Coordinates of C-alpha atoms in Angstrom, one line a residue:
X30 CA 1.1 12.5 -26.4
X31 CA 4.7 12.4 -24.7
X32 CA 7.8 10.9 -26.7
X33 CA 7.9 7.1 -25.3
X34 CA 11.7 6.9 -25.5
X35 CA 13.6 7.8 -22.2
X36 CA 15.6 11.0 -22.5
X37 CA 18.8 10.9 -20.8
X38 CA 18.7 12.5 -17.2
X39 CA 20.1 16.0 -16.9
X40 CA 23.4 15.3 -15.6
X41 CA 23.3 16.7 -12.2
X42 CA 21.2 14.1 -11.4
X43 CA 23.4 11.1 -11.2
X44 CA 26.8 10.5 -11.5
X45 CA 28.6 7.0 -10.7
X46 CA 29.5 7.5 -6.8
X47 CA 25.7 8.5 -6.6
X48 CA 24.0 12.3 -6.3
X49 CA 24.6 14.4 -2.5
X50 CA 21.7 15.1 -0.6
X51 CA 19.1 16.7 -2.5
X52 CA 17.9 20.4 -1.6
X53 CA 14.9 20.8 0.2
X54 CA 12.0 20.1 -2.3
X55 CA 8.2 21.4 -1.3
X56 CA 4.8 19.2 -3.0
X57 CA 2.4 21.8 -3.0
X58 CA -1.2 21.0 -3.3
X59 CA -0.9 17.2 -4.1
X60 CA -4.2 15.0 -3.5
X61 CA -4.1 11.9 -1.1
X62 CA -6.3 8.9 -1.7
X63 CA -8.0 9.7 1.7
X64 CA -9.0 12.6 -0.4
X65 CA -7.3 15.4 1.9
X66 CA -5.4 18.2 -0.4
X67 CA -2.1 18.6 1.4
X68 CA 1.8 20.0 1.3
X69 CA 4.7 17.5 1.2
X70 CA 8.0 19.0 2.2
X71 CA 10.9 16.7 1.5
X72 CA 14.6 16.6 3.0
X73 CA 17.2 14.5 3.4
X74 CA 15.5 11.9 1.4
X75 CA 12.6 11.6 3.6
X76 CA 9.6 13.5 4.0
X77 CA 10.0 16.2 6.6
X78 CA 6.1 17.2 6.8
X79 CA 2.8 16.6 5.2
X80 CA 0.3 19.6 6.2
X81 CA -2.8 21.0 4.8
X82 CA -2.5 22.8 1.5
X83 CA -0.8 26.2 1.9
X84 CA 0.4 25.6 5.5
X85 CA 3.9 24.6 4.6
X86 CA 4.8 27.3 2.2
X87 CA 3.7 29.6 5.1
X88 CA 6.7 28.6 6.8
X89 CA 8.8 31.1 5.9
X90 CA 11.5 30.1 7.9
X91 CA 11.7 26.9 6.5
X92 CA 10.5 27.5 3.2
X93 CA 13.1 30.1 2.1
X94 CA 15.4 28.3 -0.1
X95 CA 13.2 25.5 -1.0
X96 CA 12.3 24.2 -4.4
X97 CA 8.3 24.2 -5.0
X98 CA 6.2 22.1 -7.6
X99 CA 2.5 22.3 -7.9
X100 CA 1.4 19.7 -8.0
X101 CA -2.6 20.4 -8.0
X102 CA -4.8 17.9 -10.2
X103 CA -1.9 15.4 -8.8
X104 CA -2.8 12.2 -6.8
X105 CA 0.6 11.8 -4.7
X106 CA 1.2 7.8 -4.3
X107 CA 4.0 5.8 -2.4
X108 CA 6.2 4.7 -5.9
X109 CA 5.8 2.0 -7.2
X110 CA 8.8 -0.9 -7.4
X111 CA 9.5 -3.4 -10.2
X112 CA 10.1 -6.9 -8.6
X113 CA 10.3 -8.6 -12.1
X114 CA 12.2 -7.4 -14.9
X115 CA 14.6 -8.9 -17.6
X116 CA 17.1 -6.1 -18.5
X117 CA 19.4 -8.4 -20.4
X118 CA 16.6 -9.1 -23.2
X119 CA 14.7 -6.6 -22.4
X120 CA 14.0 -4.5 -25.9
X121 CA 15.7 -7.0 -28.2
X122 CA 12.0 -8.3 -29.7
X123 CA 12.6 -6.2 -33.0
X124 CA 16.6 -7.9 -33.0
X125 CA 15.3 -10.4 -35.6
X126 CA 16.9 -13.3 -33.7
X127 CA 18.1 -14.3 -30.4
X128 CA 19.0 -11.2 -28.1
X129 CA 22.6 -10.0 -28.2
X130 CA 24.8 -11.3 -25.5
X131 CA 27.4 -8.7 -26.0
X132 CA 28.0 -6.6 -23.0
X133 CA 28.0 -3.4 -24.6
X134 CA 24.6 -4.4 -26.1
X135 CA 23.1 -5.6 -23.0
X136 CA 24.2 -2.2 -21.1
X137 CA 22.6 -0.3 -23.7
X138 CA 19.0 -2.1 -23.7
X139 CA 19.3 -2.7 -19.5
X140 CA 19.7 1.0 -19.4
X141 CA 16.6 2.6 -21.6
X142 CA 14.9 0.2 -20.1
X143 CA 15.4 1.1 -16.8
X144 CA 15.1 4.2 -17.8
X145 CA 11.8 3.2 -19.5
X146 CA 10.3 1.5 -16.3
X147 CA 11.6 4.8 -14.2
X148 CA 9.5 7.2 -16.2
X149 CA 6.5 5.2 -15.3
X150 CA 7.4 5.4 -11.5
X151 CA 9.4 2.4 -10.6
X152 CA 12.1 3.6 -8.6
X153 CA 13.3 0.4 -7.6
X154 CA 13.8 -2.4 -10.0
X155 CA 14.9 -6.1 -9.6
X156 CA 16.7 -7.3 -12.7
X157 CA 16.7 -11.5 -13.3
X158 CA 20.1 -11.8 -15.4
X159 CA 20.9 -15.4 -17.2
X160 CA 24.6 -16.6 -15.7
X161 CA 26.8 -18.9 -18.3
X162 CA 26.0 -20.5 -21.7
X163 CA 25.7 -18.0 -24.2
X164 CA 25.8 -15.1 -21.5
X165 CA 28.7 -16.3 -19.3
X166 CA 29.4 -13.3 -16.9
X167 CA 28.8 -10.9 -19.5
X168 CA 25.1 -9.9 -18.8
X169 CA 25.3 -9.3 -16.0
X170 CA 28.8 -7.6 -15.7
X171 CA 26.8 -4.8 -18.4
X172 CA 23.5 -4.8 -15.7
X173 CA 25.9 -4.5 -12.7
X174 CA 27.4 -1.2 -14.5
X175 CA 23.7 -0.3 -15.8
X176 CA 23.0 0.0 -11.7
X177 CA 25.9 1.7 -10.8
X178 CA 25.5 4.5 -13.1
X179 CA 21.9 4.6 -12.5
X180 CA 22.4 5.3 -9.3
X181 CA 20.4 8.4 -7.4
X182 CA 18.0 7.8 -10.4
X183 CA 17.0 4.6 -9.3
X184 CA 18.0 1.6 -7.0
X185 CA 18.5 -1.7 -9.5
X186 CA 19.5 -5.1 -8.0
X187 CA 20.0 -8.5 -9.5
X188 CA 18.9 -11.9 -9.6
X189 CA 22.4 -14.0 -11.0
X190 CA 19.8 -17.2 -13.1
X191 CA 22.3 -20.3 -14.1
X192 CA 20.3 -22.8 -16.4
X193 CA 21.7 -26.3 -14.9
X194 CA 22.9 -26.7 -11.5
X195 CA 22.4 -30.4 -11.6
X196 CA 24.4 -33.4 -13.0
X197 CA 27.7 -32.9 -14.7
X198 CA 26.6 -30.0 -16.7
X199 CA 25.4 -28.1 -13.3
X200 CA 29.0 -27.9 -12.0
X201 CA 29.7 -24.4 -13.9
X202 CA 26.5 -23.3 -13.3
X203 CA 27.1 -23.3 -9.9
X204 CA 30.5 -22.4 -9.9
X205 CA 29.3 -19.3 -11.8
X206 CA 26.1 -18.8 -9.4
X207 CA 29.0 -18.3 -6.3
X208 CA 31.1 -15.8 -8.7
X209 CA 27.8 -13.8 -9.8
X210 CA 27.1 -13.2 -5.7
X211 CA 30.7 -12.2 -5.5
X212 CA 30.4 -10.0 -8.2
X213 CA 27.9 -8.6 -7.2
X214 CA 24.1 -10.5 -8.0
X215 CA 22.0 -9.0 -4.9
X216 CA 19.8 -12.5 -5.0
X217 CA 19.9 -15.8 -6.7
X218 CA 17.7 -18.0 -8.8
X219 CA 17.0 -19.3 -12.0
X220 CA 14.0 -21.6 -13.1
X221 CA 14.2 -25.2 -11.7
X222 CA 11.4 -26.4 -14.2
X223 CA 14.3 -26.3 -16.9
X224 CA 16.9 -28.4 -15.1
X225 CA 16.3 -32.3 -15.5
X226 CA 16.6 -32.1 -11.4
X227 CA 14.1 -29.3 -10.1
X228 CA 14.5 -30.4 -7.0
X229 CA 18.0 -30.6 -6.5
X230 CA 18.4 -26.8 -8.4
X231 CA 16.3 -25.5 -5.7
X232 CA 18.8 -27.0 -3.2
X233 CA 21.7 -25.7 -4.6
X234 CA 20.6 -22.0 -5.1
X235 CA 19.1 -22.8 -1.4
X236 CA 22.8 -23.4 -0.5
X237 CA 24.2 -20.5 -2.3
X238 CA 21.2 -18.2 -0.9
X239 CA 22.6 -19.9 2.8
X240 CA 26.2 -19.3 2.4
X241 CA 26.2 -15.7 1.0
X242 CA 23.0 -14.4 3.4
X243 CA 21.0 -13.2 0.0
X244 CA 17.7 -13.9 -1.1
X245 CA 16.2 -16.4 -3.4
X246 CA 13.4 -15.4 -6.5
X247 CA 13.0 -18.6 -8.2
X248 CA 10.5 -18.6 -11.7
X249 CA 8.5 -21.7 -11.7
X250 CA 5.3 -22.5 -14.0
X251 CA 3.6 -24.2 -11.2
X252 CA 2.3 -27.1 -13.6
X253 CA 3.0 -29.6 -10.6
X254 CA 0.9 -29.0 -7.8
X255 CA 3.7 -31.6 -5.8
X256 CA 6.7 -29.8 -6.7
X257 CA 5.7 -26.6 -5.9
X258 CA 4.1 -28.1 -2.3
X259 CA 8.1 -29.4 -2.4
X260 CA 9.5 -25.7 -3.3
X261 CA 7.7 -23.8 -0.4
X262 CA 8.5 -26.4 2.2
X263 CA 12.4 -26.4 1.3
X264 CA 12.0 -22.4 1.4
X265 CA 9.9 -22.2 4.5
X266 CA 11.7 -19.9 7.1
X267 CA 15.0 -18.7 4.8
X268 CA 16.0 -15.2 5.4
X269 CA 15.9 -13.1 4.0
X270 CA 13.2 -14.1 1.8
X271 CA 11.7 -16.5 -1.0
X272 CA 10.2 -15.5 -4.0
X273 CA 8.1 -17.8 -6.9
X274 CA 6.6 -16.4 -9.8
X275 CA 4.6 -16.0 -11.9
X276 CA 3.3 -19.7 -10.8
X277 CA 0.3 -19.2 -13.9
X278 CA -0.3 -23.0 -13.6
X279 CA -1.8 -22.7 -10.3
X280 CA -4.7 -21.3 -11.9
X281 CA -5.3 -24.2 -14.1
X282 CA -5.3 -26.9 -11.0
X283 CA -8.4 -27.7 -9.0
X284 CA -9.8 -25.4 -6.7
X285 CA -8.9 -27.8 -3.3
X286 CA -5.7 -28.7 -4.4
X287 CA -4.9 -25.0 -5.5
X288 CA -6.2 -24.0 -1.8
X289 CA -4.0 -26.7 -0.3
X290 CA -1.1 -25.6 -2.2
X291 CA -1.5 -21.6 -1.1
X292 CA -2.1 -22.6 2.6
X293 CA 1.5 -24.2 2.5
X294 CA 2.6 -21.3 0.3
X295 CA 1.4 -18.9 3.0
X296 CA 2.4 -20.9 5.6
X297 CA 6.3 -21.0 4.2
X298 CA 6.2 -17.4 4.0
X299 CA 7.0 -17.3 0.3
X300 CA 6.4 -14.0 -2.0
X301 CA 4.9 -14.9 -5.2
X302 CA 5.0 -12.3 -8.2
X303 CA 2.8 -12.8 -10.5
X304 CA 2.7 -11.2 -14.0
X305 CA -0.6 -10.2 -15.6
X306 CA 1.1 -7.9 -18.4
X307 CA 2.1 -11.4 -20.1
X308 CA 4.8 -14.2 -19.3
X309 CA 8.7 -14.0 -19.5
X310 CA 11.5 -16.1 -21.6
X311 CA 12.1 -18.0 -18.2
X312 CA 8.5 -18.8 -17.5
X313 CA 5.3 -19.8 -19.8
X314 CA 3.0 -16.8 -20.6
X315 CA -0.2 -18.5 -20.6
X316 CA -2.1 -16.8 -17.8
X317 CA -1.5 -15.5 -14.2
X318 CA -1.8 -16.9 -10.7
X319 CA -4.8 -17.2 -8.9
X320 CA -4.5 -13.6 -7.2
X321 CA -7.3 -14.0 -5.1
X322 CA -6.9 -17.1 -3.8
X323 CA -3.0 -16.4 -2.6
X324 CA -4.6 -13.8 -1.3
X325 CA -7.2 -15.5 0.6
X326 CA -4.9 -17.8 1.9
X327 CA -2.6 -15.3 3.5
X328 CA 0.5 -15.3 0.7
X329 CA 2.0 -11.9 0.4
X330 CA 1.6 -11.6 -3.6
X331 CA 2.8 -8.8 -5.9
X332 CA 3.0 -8.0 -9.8
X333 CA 6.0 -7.8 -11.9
X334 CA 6.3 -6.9 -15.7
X335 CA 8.1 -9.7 -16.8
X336 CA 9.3 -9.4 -20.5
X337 CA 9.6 -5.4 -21.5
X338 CA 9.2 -6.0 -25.5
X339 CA 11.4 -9.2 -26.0
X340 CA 10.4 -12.2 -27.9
X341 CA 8.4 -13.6 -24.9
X342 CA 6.4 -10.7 -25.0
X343 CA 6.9 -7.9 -28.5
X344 CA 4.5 -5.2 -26.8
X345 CA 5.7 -5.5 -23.0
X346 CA 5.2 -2.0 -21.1
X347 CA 7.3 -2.3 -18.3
X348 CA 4.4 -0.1 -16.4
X349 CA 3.2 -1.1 -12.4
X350 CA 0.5 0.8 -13.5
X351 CA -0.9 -1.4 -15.9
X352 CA -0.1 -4.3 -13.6
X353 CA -2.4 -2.7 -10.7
X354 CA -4.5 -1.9 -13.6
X355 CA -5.2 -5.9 -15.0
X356 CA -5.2 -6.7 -11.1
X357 CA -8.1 -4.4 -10.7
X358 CA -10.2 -5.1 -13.9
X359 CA -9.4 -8.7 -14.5
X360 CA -8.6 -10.6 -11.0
X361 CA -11.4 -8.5 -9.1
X362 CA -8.9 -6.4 -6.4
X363 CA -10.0 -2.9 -5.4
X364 CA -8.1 0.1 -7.0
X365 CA -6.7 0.1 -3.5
X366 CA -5.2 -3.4 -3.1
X367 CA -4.2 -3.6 -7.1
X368 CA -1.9 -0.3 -6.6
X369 CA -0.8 -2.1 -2.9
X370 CA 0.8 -5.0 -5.0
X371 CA 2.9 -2.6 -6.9
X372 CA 3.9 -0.8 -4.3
X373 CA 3.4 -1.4 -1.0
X374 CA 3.7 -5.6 -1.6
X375 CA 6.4 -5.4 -4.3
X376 CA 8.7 -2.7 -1.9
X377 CA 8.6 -5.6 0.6
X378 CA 9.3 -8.3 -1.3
X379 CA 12.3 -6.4 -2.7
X380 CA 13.7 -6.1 1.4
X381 CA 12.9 -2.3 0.7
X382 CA 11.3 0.1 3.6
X383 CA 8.3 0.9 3.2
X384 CA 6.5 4.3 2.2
X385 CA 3.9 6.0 3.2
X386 CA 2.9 10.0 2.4
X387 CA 3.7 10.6 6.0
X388 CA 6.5 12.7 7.7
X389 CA 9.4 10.1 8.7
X390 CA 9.1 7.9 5.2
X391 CA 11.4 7.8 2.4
X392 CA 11.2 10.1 -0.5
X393 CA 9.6 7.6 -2.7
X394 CA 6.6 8.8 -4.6
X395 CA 4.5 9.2 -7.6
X396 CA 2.4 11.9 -8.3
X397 CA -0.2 10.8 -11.1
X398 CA -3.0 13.1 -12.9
X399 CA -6.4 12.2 -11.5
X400 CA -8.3 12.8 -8.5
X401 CA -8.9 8.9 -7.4
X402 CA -6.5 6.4 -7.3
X403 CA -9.6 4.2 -9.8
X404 CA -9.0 7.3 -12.3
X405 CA -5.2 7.1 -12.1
X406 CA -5.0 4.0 -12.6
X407 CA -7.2 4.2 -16.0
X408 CA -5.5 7.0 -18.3
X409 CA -2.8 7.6 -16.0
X410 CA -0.2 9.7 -18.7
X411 CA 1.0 12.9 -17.0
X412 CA 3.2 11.6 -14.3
X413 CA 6.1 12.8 -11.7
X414 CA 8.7 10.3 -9.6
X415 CA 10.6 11.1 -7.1
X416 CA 13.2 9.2 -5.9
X417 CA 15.6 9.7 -2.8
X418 CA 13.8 13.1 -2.3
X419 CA 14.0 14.4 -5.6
X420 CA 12.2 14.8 -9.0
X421 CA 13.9 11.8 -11.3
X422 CA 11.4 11.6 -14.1
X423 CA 8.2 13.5 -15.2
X424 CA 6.2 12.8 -18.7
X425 CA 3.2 15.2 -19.5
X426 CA 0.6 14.8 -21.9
X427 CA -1.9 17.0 -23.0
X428 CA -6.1 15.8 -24.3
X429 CA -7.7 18.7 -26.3
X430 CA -10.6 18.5 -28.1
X431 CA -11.3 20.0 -31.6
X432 CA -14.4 21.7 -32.9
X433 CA -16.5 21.9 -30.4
X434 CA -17.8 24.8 -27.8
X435 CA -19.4 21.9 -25.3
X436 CA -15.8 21.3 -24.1
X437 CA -15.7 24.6 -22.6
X438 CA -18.8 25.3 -21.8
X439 CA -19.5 22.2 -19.9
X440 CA -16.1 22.2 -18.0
X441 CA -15.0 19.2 -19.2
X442 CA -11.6 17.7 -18.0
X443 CA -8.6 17.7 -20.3
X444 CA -5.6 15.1 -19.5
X445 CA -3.1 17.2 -18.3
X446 CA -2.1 20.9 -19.2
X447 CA 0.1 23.0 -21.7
X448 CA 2.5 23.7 -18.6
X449 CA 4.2 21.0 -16.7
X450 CA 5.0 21.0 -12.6

């Protein structure tokens, strides 16, 4: 089985002003969930072609000079993207106490983890950061540095979360909230169930969100079926975008006033994440949103990770896989639509273009062992990510079995092989 810590990239990957365009990079052989077995040729950071297997590395013309990887026994997926990650306490769980706050600290756990959630095919990540108390500017100062030498690995943005806007105390907070967008923060947020206003801390990050032109990803419970009818009509029509999560309470309400509730959820436009790996620090872990209900209702709704192996949650794995995974096994979506809401859904609500294994798309793909996306979605270990046209992360894994001729003689399938694309 492969080593689960992240190695450090080869360093032509990456470097802080970000990598050149990558050299021409051929997908030979790669399986599509339509079940056609095709060639992906990538340039420029964009597919160039998809054709049938062997027709592109005919082209000798322009094939010569181009990097190939076979990528037979592959299923070739749009990546994946993380919309809900903590990289401040992410990794701390075995810390023995409450996460350190010290920048070089943070950096170092925002990084593997990152690093982490790459290898399993995110290639774009949204990191909520905590803004003042304990934290001040520090956090995210580290995560802000994380991104930028991350960069041409993966694309990492932040969500700047104050605790109080409100009241006296919220003064700093908010002060802090407009220096976090300055520095940097690509969204704003924070959870308004903690502030002894929840209404009012919605207004202000609305105002903050208003001023600066950025987006909004607000953690909420969703215990009060009236607040949250009161969230999504004060973010109904912002641009560029709402998002609530993991709203678990929802599922605890009853069925008509939960229906009520989506209809003015879909009706605002709002994104809700939801988070069926377990809850986060900002958020109660006791269960996820109604899926198929949002779904019913028209809400665009994706799955995050929430906590990666903090206190909130000592085993998170920080893998959309394993989201689309639950989605599929325990909220009743299709292989199909679970792998959509880490992908397709999550790409969307991160303001990202979408991808599709077409030629005219961005470079943003996942190749997994398995010939269906149901079977890639179940052992799902050998995997290779490209990001911005080139090969960022691979782990391999090998299944043999010991002592016994029916293996062989009946053809049965290994996960993985000895040599790696």
């Amino acid at each position: 089985m492969p080593d689960s810590r992240p190695q450090p990239p080869p360093h032509s990957w990456s470097s802080p002003s970000g990598p050149a365009d990558p050299a021409p990079l051929l997908l030979c052989g790669a399986r599509l969930t339509d079940g056609r077995t095709v060639d992906v040729r990538l340039g420029g950071r964009r597919i160039e072609a998809v054709g049938t297997a062997g027709s592109l590395a005919a082209d000798g013309t322009r094939a010569c000079g181009t990097r190939r990887i076979d990528l037979s026994g592959y299923l070739l997926l749009p990546a994946p993207a993380e919309p809900h990650a903590h990289a401040d306490t992410a990794l701390s769980a075995d810390d023995g106490g409450p996460p350190s706050y010290d920048p070089r600290d943070v950096q170092r756990r925002a990084t593997e983890a990152a690093l982490l959630q790459l290898g399993h095919g995110a290639t774009a990540l949204r990191a909520h950061v905590r803004v003042g108390d304990v934290a001040g500017l520090g956090a995210l100062t580290a995560v802000l540095r994380t991104a930028r030498l991350l960069r041409g690995l993966t694309e990492m943005t932040t969500v700047a979360m104050p605790r109080v806007l409100t009241g006296t105390a919220g003064a700093d907070g908010l002060a802090l909230l407009r220096d976090a967008v300055k520095m940097g923060a690509t969204a704003v947020g924070g959870c308004p169930d903690l502030d002894p206003d929840p209404t009012g801390y919605v207004e202000a990050v609305l105002e903050v969100a208003a001023e600066h032109g950025c987006p909004v990803d607000l953690h909420t419970d969703a215990t009060d079926p009236t607040r949250l009818a009161r969230f999504a009509a004060m973010a109904g029509g912002l641009r560029p975008g709402v998002t609530l999560g993991p709203c678990g309470g929802l599922a605890r309400w009853p069925a008509e006033v939960a229906g009520r509730t989506a209809d003015r959820l879909a009706a605002a436009g709002v994104t809700v994440v939801c988070l069926p790996q377990g809850g986060c620090g900002a958020a109660d872990g006791r269960g996820a949103a109604p899926v198929r209900l949002l779904r019913s209702a028209g809400v665009r709704v994706t799955a995050g990770s929430g906590a990666l192996r903090d206190v909130s949650n000592p085993v998170g794995r920080g893998d959309p896989l394993e989201a689309a995974y639950l989605l599929a096994s325990c909220h009743g979506l299709s292989a199909g639509d679970a792998y959509a809401a880490v992908s397709t859904a999550a790409r969307a609500a991160l303001g990202l273009p979408e991808v599709r294994v077409e030629a005219g798309f961005p470079a943003e793909l996942l190749a997994v062992r398995g010939d269906r996306l149901s079977e890639a979605l179940s052992p799902a270990y050998s995997r290779v990510v490209v990001h911005g046209g080139r090969v960022v992360a691979r782990t391999s894994a090998v299944r043999e079995y010991c002592g016994s001729a029916a293996t062989g003689e009946l053809g049965l399938p290994r996960q993985g092989r000895a040599e790696t694309p």
